[in-house]
mmCIF file of C-alpha atoms and ligand atoms in Angstrom:
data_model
loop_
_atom_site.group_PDB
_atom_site.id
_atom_site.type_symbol
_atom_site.label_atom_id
_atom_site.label_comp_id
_atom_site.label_asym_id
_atom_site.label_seq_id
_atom_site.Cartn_x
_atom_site.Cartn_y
_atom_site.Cartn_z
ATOM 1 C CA UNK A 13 77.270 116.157 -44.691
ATOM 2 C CA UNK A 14 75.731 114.041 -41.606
ATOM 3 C CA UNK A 15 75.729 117.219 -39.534
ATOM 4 C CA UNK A 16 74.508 119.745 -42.175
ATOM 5 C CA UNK A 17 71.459 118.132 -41.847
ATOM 6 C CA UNK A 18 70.927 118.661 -38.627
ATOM 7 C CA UNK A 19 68.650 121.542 -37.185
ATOM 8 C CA UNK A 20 70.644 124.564 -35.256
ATOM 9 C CA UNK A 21 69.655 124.388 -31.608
ATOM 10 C CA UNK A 22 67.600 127.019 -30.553
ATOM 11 C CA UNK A 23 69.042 129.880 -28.041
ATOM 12 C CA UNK A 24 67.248 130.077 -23.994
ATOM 13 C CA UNK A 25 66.674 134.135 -23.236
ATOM 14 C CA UNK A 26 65.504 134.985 -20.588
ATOM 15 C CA UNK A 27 61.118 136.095 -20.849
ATOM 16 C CA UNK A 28 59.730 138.330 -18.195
ATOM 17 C CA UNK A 29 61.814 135.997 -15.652
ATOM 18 C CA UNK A 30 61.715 132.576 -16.695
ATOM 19 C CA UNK A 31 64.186 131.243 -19.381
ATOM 20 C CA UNK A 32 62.332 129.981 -22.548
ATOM 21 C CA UNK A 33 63.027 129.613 -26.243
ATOM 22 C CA UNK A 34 61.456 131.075 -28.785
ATOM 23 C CA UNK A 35 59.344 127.773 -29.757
ATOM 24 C CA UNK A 36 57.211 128.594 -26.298
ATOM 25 C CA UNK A 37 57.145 132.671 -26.508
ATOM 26 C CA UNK A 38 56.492 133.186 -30.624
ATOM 27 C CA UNK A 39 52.702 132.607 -30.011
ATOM 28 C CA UNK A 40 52.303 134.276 -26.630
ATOM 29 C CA UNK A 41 49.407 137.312 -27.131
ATOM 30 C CA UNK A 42 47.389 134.609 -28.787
ATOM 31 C CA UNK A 43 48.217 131.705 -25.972
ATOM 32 C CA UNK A 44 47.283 134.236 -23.503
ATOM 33 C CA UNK A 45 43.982 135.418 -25.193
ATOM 34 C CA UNK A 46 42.846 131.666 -25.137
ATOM 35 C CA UNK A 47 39.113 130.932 -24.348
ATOM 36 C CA UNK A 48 39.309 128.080 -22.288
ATOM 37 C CA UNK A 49 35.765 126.267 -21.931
ATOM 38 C CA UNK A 50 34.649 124.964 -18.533
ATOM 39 C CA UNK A 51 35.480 121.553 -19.250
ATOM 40 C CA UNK A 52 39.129 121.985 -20.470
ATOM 41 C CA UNK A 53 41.442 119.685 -18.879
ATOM 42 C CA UNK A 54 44.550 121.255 -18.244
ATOM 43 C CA UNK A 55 47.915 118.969 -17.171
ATOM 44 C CA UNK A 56 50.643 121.208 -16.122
ATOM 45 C CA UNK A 57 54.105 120.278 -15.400
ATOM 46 C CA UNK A 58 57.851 120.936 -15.520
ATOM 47 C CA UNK A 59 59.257 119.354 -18.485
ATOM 48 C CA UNK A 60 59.874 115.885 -17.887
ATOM 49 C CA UNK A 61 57.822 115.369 -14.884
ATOM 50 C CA UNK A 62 55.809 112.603 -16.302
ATOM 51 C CA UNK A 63 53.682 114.951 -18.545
ATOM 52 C CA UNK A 64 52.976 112.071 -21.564
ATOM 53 C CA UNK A 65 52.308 109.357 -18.500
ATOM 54 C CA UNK A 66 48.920 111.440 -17.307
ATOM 55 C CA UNK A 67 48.425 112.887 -20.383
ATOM 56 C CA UNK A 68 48.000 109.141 -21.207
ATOM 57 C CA UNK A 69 45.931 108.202 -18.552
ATOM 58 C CA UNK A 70 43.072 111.493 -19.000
ATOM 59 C CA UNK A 71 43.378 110.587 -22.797
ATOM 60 C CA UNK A 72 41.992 106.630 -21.951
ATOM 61 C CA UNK A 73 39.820 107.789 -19.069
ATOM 62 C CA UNK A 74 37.804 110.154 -21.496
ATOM 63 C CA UNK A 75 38.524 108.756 -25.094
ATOM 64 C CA UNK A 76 39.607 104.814 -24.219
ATOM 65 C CA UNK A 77 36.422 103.453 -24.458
ATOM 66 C CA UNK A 78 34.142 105.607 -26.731
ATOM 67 C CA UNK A 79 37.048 106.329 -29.877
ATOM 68 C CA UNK A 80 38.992 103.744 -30.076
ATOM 69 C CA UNK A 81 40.614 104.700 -33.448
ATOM 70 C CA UNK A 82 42.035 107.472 -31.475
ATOM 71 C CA UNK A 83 44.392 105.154 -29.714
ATOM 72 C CA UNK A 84 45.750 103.617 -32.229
ATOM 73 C CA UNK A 85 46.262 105.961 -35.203
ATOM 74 C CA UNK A 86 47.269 109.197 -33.197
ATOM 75 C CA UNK A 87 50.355 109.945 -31.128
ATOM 76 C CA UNK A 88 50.038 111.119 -28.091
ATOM 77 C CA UNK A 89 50.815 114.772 -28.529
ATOM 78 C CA UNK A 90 48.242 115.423 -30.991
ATOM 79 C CA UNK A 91 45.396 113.828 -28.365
ATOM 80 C CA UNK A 92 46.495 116.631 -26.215
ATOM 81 C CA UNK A 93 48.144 119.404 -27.568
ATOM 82 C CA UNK A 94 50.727 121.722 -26.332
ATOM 83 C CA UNK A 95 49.138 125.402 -25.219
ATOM 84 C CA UNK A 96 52.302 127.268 -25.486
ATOM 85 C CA UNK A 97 52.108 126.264 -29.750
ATOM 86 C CA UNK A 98 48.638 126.787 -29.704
ATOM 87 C CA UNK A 99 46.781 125.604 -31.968
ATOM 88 C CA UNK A 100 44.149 126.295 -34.488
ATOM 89 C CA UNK A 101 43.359 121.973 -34.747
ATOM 90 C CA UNK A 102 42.200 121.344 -31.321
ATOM 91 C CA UNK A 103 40.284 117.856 -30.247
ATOM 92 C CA UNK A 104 36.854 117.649 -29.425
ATOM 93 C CA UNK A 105 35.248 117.857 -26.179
ATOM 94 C CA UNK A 106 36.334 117.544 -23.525
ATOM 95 C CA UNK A 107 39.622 119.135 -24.991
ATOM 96 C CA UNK A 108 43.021 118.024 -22.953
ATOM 97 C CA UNK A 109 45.898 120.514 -23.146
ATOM 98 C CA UNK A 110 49.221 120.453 -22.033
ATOM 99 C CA UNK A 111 51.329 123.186 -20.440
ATOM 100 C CA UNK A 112 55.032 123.592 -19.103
ATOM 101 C CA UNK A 113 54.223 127.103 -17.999
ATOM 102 C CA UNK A 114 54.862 128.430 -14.473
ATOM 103 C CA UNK A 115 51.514 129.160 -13.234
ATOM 104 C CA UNK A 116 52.147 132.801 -13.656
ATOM 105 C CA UNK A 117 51.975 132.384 -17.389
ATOM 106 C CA UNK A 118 48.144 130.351 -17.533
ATOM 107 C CA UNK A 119 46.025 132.537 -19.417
ATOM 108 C CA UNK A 120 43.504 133.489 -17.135
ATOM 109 C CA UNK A 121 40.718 132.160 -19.018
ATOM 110 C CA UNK A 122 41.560 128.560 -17.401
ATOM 111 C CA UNK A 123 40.965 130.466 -14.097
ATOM 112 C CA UNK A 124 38.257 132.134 -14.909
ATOM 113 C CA UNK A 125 36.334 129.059 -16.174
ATOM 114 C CA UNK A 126 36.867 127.479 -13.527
ATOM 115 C CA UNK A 127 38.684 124.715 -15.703
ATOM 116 C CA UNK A 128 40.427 121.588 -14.146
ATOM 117 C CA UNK A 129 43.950 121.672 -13.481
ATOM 118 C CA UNK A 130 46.568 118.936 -12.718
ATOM 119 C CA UNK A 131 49.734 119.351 -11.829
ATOM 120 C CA UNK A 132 52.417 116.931 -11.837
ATOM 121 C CA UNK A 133 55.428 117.482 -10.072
ATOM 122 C CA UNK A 134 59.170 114.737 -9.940
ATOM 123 C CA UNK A 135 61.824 115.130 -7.258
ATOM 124 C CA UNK A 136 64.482 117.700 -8.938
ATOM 125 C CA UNK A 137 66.826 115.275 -9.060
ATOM 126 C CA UNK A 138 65.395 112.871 -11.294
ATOM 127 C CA UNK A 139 63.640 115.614 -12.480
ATOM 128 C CA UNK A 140 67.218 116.950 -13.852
ATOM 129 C CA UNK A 141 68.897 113.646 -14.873
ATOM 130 C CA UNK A 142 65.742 112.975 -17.135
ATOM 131 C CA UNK A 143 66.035 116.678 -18.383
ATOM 132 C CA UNK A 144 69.570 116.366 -19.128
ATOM 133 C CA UNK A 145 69.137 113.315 -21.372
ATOM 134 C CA UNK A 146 66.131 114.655 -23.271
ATOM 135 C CA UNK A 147 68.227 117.473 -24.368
ATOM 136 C CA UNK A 148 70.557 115.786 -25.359
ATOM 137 C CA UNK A 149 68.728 114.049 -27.714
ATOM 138 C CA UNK A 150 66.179 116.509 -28.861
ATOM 139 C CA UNK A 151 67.739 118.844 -31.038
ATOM 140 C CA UNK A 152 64.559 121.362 -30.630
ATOM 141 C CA UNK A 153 66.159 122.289 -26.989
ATOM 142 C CA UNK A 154 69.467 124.279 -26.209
ATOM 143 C CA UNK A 155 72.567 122.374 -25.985
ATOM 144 C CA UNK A 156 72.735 120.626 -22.587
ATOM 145 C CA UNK A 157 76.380 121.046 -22.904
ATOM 146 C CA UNK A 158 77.861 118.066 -20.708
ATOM 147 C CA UNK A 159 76.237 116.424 -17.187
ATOM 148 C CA UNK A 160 78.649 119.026 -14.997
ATOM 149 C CA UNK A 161 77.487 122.096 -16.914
ATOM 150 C CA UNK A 162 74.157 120.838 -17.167
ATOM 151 C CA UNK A 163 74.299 119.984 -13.435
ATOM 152 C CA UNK A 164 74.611 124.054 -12.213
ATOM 153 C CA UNK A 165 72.574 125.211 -15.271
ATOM 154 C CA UNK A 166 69.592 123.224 -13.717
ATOM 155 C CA UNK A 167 70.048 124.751 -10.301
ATOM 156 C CA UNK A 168 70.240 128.359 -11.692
ATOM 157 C CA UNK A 169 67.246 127.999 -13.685
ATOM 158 C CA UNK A 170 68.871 128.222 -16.745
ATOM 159 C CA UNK A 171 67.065 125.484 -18.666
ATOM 160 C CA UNK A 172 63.762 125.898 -20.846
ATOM 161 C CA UNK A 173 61.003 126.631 -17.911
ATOM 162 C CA UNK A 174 63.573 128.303 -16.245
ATOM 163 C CA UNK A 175 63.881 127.170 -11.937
ATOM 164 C CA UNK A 176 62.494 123.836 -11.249
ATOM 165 C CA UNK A 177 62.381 125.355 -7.743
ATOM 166 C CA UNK A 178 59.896 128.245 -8.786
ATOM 167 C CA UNK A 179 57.600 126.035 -10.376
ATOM 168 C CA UNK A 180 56.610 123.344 -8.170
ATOM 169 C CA UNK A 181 56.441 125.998 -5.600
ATOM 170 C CA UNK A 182 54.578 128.461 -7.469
ATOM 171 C CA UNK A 183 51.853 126.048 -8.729
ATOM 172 C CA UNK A 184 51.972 124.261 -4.566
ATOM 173 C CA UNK A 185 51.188 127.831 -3.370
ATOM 174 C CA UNK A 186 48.303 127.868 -5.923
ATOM 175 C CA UNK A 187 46.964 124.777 -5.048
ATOM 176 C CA UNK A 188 46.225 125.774 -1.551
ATOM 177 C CA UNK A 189 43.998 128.424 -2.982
ATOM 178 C CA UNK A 190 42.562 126.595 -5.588
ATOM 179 C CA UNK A 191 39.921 123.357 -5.134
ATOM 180 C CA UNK A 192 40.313 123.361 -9.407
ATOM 181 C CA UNK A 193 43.991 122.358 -9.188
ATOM 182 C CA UNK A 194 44.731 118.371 -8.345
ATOM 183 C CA UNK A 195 48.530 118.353 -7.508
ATOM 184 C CA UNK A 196 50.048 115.372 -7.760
ATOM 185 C CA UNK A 197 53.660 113.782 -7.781
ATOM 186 C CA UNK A 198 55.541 110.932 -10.389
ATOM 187 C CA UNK A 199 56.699 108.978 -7.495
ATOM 188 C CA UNK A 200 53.389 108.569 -6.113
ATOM 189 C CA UNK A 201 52.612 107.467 -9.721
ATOM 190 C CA UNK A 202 55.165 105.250 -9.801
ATOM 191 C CA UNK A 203 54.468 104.069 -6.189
ATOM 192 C CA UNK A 204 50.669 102.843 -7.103
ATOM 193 C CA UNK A 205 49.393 103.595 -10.728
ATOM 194 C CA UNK A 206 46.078 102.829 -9.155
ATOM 195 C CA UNK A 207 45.751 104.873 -6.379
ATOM 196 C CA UNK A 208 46.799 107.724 -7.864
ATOM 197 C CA UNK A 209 44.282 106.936 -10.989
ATOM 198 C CA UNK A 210 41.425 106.441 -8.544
ATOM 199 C CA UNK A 211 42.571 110.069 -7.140
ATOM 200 C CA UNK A 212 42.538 111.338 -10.700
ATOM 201 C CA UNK A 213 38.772 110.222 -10.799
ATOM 202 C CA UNK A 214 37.348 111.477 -8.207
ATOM 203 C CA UNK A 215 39.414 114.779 -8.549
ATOM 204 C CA UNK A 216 37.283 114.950 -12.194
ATOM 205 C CA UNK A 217 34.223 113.182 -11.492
ATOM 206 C CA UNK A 218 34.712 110.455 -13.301
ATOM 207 C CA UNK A 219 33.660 106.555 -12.518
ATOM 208 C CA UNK A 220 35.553 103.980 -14.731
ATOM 209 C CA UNK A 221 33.989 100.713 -14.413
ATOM 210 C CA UNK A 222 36.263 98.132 -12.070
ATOM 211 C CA UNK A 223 37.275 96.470 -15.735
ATOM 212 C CA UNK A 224 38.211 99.714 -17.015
ATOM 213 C CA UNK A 225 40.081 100.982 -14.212
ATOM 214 C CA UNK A 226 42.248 97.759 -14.822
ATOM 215 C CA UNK A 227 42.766 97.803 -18.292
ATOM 216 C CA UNK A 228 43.867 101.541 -17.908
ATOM 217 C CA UNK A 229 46.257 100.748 -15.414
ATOM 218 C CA UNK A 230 47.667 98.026 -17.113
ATOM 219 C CA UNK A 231 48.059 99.957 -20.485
ATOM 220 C CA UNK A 232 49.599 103.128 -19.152
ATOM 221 C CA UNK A 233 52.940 101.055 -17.324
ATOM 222 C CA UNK A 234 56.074 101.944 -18.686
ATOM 223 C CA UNK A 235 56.968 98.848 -20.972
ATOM 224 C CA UNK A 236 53.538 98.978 -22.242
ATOM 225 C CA UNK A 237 54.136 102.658 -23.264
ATOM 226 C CA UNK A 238 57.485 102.478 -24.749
ATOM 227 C CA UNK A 239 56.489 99.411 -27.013
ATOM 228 C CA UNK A 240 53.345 101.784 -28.306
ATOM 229 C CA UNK A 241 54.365 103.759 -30.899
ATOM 230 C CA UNK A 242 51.408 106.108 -30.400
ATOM 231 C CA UNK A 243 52.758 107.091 -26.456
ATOM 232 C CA UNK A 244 56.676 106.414 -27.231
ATOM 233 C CA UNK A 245 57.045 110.092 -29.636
ATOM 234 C CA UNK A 246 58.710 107.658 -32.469
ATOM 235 C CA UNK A 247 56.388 109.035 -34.874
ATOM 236 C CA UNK A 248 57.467 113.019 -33.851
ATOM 237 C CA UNK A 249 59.121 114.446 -36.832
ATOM 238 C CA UNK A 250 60.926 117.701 -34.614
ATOM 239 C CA UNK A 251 62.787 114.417 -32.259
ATOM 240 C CA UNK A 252 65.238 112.116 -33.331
ATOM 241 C CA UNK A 253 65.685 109.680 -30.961
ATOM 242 C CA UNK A 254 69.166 107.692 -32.100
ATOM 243 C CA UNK A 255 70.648 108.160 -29.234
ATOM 244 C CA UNK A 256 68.655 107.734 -26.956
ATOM 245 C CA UNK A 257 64.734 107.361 -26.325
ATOM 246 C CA UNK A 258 61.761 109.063 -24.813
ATOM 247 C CA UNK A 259 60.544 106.543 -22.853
ATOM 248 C CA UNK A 260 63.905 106.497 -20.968
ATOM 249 C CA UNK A 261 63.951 104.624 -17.660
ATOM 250 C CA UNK A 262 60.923 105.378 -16.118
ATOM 251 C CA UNK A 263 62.213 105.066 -12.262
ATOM 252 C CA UNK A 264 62.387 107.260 -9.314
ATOM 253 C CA UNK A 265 65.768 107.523 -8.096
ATOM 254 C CA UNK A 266 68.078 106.514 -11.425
ATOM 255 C CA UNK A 267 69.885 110.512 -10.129
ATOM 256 C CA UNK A 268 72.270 107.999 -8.268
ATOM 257 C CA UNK A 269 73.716 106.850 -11.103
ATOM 258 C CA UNK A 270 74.762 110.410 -12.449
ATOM 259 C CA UNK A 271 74.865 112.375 -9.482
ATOM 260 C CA UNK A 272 78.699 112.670 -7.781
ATOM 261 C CA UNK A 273 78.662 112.352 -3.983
ATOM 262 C CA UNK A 274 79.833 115.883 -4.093
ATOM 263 C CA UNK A 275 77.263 117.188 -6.669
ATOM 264 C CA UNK A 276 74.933 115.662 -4.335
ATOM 265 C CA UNK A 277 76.249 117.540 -1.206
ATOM 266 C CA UNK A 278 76.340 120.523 -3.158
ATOM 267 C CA UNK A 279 72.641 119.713 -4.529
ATOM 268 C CA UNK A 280 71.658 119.428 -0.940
ATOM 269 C CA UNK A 281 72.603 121.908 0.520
ATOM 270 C CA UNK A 282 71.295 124.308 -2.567
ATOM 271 C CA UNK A 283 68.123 122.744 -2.313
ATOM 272 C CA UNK A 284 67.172 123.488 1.004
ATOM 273 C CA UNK A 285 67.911 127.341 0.690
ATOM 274 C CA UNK A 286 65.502 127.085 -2.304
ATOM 275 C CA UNK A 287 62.588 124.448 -0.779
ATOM 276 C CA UNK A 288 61.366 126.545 2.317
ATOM 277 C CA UNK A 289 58.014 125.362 2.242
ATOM 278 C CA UNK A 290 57.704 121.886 4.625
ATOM 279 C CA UNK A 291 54.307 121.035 3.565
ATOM 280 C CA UNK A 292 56.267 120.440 -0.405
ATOM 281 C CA UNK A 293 58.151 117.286 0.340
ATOM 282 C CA UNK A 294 59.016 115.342 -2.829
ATOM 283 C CA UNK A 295 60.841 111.842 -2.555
ATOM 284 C CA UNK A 296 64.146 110.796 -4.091
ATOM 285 C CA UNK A 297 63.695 107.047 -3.135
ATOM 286 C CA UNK A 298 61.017 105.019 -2.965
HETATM 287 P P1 LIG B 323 62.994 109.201 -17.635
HETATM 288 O O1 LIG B 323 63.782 110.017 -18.587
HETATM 289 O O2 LIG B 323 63.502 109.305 -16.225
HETATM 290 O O3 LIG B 323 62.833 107.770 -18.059
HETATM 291 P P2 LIG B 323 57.562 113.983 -19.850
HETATM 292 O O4 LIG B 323 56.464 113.161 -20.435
HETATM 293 O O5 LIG B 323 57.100 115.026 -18.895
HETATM 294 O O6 LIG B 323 58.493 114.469 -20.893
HETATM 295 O O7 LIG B 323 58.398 112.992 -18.897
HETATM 296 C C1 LIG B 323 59.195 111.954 -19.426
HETATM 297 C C2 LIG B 323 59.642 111.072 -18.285
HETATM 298 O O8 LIG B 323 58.511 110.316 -17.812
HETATM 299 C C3 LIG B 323 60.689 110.060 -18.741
HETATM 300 O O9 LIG B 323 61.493 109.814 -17.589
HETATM 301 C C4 LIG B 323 59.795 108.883 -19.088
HETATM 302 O O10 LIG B 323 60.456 107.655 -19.139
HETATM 303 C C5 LIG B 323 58.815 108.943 -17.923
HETATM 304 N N1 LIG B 323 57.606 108.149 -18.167
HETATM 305 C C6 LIG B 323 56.756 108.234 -19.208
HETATM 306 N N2 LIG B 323 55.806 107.288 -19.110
HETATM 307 C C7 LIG B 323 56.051 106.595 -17.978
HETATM 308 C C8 LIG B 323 55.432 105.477 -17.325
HETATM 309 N N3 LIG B 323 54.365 104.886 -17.845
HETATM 310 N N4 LIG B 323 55.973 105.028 -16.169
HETATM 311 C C9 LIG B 323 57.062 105.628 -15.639
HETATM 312 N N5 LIG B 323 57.700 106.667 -16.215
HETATM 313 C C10 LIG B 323 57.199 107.143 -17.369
#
């Protein structure tokens, strides 16, 4: 009876290249005929990248001071919604979205607003350990099937987002041509939540006080976000977290405890037919 109750996975196809399911494709004419206003904030990532870490961050550097209610009575991923399930409720000014789109897929209203876009890339191997338990546990993503087959799935591209590869280079390649697109990487993050916030600000033209600045680096580490039920997706009614939990580790190079030496030969030597650009280098160690 247990497993009766439990939602059917949803199937990946493949959509004009990339492999999605249908929770990302059912609203596309409307997602694409969005009217983005100048001072949309867009964060863009591959899933798992650290997506709910800067949404975090954006949310307290615009909303931490002037709402607090905000931060303490609504998750997350209502503070900044999701484009691809777009969204008749959105927040008030200036609005934050979300994305997981390649940046092929951005409706060009962001572009042609001139909106500001950040883009978060993780090394593809913690990238893919992450990824593998997330789906897993969230029963609103294909089966993973098990680490091995989830392993050369991720290295075809055949997870939701499709190629971790295409992405970070696709939205690299439109960074150099773009001044509105801050790219930015979750080791760095990890590295110095500071420095990488102080980045954030001048990327948007923002100037936290020295206090604020403090508590906002402070409140967005990773113990302080798992114990918040309003960053931690506890109160997300499509997850159920028993075996696991979103806020999962939180550290760049836990690949070494899943990764085979000869997965990561094999990784290796995949990734550099893939990663041709030298001017992308993401770490795998800090
Ligand atoms: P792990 O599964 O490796 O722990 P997304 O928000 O894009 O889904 O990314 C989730 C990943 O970001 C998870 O990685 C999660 O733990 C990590 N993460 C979220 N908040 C973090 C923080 N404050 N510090 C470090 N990692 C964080």
């Amino acid at each position: 009876p247990d497993q009766m109750e439990l939602p059917s996975r949803p199937e990946l196809f493949d959509f004009r290249g990339v492999s999605m399911t249908h929770f990302f494709t059912d609203n596309w004419e409307n997602v694409q005929n969005f009217k983005a206003r100048p001072d949309d904030v867009l964060i863009a990532t591959y899933p798992k990248a650290g997506t709910t870490w800067v949404s975090y961050i954006l949310d307290l550097l615009y909303f931490g001071q002037t709402s607090p209610e905000r931060q303490t009575s609504v998750p997350i991923y209502e503070r900044v919604p999701f484009l691809e399930l777009i969204v008749e409720r959105l927040p008030t000014s200036p609005r934050l979205i979300k994305t997981h789109f390649p940046v092929q897929f951005v409706p060009k209203s962001f572009w042609e607003q001139n909106c500001k876009i950040i883009y978060v890339a993780r090394n593809a191997k913690d990238n893919m350990v992450s990824y593998f338990h997330f789906d897993s546990m969230a029963m609103i993503e294909p089966d993973p099937g098990d680490w091995n087959n989830y392993f050369q799935r991720f290295m075809q591209g055949k997870v939701v987002t499709g190629s971790w590869y295409d992405h970070v280079n696709g939205w690299w390649k439109k960074k150099q041509t773009s001044p509105n697109v801050h790219y930015m990487f979750y080791e760095d993050l990890v590295e110095d939540t500071g420095r990488e916030i102080d980045k954030l600000c001048s990327f948007l033209g923002l100037s936290p006080s020295e206090d604020e600045r403090k508590r906002i680096t402070g409140g967005v580490q990773f113990d302080k976000m798992k114990k918040n039920n309003m960053t931690n997706y506890s109160t997300h009614a499509r997850m159920d977290f028993k075996t696991g939990s979103f806020m999962r580790k939180g550290r760049v190079g836990d690949w070494k405890n899943h990764f085979t030496v000869a997965q990561n030969e094999e990784f290796d030597e995949d990734y550099k037919k893939k990663m041709k650009d030298p001017t992308l280098q993401l770490r795998t160690d800090l």
